[in-house]
Short mmCIF file of C-alpha atoms in Angstrom, two decimals:
data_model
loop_
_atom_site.label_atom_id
_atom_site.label_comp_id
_atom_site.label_asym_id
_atom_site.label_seq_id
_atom_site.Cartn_x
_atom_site.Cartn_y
_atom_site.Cartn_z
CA UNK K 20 199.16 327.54 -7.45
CA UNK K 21 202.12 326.21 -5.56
CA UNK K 22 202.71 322.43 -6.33
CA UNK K 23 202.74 320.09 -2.83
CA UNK K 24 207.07 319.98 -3.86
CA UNK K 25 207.54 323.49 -3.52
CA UNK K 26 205.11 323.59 -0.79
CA UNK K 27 207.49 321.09 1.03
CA UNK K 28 210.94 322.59 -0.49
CA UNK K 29 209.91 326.09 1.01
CA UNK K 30 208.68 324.46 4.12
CA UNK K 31 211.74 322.85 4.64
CA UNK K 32 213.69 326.94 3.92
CA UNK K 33 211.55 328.45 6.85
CA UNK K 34 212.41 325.78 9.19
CA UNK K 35 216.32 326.11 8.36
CA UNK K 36 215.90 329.44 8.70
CA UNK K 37 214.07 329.23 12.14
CA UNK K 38 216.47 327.11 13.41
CA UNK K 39 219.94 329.43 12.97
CA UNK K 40 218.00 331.92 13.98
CA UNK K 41 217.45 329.99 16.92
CA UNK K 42 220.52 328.67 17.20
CA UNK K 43 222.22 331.95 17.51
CA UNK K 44 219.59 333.21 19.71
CA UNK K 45 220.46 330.19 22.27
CA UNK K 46 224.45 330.54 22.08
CA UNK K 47 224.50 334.18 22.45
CA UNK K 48 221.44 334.62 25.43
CA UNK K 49 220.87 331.00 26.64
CA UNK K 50 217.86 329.38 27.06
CA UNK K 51 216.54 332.47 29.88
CA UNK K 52 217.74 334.96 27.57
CA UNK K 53 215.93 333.70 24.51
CA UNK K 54 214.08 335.97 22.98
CA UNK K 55 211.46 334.72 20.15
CA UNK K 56 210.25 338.08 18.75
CA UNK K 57 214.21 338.63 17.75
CA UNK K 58 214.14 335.29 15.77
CA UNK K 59 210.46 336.44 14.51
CA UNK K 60 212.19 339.73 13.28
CA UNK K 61 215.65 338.38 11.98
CA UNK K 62 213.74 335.82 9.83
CA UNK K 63 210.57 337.72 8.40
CA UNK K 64 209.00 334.53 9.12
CA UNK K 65 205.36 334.79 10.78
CA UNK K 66 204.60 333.34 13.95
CA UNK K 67 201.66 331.04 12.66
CA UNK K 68 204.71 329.29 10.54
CA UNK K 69 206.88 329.04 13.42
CA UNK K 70 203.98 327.53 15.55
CA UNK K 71 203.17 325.23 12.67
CA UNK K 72 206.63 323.94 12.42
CA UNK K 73 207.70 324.04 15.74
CA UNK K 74 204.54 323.93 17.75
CA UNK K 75 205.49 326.69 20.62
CA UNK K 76 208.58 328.86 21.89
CA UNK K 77 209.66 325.54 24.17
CA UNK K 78 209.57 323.60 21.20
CA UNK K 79 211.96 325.99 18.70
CA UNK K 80 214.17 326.01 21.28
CA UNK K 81 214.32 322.09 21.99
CA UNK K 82 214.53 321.61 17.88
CA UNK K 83 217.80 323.91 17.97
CA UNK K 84 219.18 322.39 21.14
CA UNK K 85 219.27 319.10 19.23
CA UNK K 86 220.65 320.52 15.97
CA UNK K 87 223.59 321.89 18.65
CA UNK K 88 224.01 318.88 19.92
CA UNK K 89 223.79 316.96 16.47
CA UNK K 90 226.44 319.55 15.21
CA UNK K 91 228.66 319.29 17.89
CA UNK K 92 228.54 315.25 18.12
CA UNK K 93 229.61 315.39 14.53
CA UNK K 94 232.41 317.96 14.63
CA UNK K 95 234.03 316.53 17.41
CA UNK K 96 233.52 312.66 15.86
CA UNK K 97 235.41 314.37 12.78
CA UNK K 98 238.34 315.82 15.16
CA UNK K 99 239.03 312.60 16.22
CA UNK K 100 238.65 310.38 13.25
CA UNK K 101 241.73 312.46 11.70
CA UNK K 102 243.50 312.06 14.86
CA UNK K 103 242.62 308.20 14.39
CA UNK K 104 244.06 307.93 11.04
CA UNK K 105 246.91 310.48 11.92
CA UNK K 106 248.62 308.65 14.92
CA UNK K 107 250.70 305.76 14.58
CA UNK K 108 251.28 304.54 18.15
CA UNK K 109 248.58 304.24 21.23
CA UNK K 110 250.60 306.64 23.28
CA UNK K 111 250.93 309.46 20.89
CA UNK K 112 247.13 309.18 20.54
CA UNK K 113 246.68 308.94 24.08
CA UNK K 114 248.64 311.60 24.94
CA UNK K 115 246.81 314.28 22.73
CA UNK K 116 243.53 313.16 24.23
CA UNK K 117 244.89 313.75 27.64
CA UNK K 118 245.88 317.30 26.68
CA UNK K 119 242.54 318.09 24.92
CA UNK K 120 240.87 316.98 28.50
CA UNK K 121 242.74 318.72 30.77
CA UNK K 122 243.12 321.96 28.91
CA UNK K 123 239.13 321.97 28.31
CA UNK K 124 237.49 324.85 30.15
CA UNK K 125 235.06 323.46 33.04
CA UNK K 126 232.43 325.91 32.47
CA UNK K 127 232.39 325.05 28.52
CA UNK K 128 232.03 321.15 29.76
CA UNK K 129 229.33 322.23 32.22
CA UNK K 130 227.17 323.84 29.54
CA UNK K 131 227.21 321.77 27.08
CA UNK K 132 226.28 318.60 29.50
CA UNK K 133 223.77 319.98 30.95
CA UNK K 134 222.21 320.84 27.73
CA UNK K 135 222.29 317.50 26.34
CA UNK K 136 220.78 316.47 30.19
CA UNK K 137 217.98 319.11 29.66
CA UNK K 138 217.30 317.24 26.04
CA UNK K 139 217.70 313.58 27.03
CA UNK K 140 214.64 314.59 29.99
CA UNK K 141 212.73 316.37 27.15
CA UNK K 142 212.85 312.79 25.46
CA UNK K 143 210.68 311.15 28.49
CA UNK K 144 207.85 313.15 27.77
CA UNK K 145 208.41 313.76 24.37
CA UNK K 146 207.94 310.91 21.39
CA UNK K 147 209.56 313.61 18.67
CA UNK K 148 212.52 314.81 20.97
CA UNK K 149 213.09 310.98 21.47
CA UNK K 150 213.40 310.08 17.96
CA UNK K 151 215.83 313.04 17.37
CA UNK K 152 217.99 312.06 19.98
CA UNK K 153 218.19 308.58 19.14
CA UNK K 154 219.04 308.99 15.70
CA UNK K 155 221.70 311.44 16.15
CA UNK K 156 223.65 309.23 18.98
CA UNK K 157 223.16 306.03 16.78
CA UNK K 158 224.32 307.76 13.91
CA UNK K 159 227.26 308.96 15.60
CA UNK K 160 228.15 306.55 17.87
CA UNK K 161 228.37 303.90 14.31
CA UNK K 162 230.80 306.70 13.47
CA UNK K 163 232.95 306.66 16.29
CA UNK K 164 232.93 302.75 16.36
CA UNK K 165 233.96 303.01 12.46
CA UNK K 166 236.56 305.24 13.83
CA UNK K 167 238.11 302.94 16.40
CA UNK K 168 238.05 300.22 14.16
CA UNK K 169 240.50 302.37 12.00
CA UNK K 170 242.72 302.44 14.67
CA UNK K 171 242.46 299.45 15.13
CA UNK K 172 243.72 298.12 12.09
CA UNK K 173 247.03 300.56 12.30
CA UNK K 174 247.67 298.84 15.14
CA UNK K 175 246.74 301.87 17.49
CA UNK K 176 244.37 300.30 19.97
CA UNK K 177 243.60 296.76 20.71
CA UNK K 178 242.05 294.91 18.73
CA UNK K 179 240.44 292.64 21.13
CA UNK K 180 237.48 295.27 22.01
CA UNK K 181 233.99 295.67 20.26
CA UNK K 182 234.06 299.07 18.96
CA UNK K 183 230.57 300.34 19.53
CA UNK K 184 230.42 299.16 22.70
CA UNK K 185 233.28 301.28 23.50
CA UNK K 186 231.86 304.00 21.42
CA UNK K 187 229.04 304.33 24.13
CA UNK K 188 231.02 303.95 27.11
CA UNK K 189 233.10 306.74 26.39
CA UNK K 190 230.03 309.20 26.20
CA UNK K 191 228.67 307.55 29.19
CA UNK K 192 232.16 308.72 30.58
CA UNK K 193 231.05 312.02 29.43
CA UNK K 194 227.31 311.81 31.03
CA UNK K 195 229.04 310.69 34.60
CA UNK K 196 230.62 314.10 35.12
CA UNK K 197 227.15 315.35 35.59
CA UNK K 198 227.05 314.01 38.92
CA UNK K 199 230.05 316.24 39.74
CA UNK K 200 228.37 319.67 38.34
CA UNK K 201 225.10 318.68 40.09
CA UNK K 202 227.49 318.38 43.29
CA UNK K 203 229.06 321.56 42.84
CA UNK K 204 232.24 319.84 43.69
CA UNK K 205 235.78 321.54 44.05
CA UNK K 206 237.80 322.05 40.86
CA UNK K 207 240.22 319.75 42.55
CA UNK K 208 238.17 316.70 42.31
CA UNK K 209 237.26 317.73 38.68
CA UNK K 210 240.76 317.07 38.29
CA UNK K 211 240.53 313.60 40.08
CA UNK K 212 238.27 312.58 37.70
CA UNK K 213 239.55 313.50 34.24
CA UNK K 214 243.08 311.49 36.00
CA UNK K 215 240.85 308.79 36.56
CA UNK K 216 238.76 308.39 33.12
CA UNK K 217 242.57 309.10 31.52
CA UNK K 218 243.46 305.69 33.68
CA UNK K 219 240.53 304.10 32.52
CA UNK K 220 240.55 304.94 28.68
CA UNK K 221 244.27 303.48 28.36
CA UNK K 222 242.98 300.28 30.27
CA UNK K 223 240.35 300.10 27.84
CA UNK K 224 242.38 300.96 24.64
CA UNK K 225 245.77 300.71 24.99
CA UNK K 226 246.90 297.18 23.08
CA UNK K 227 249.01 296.58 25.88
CA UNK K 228 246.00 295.21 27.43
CA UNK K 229 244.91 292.77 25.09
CA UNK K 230 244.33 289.67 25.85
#
């Protein structure tokens, strides 16, 4: 008889393996496209364990929406930690961050907002999608703050700012595009506005500022 530890340990394997499953599923048909019998077949796993760990199809595909997200929030905090530690002046840093936004593809930025939109209403309603989320952008936005504060000290940005604050108003930056996508506005103003947050971040950052 299996002890409750290796109940838990192999638990813990058919999640995993429900969620890359899942996770491929999502990034190759989208959240229309998803198809659970093909995650159901590529894992071997039945469907009263998926429905015990994830409750339904809507829920699986919330659970690896997050994990996405989580993934992607760390990867990029990553990217730019190294660039932190790598630059030595405010204008070398600032002018790699102004490449990396206006090269970005549009449609790219489109998707991947509106799938952290789709999650943050998911929270509203639900307590476990809530928790999720909160961990992940506390987690990471400590991380980005620890980040800044590196620059900080080499003399990068100013040092007169508090660093998680910041941390959070720069993905608020990110969550006010929305308002363009839902407006279906002209790639033009797109443009306008990554000019504009560029104008804001060096106000905010640049230690030419400080008072």
């Amino acid at each position: 008889m299996a002890s409750p530890k290796n109940k838990r340990q192999d638990g813990l394997v058919t999640m995993q393996a429900l969620l890359e499953a899942a996770i491929a599923e999502l990034e190759t048909h989208g959240e229309t496209g998803f198809d659970m019998e093909a995650v159901l077949a590529h894992t071997g796993v039945a469907r009263s364990s998926l429905y015990h760990h994830f409750d339904n199809k809507a829920g699986l595909i919330v659970a690896a929406e997050i994990e996405i997200i989580r993934s992607s929030l760390h990867e990029e905090n990553v990217m730019q930690r190294k660039m932190f530690e790598q630059c030595t002046s405010f204008k070398e840093l600032f002018d790699i961050v102004a490449l990396f936004m206006r090269a970005e593809s549009p449609d790219r930025g489109v998707d991947v907002r509106r799938s952290r939109t789709r999650l943050m209403t998911a929270a509203l309603h639900n307590k476990k999608v809530q928790e999720a989320i909160v961990e992940a952008q506390q987690t990471e936005s400590r991380y980005y703050a620890e980040s800044l504060v590196i620059a900080q000290k080499n003399g990068v940005v100013r040092k007169d700012i508090d660093t998680l604050a910041v941390s959070y108003w720069i993905q608020g930056q990110f969550f006010g595009r929305i308002l363009l996508d839902l407006g279906n506005e002209t790639t033009d103003i797109g443009a306008q506005w990554i000019e504009t947050s560029l104008i804001a971040l060096e106000a905010v950052l640049s230690p030419e500022h400080q008072k």
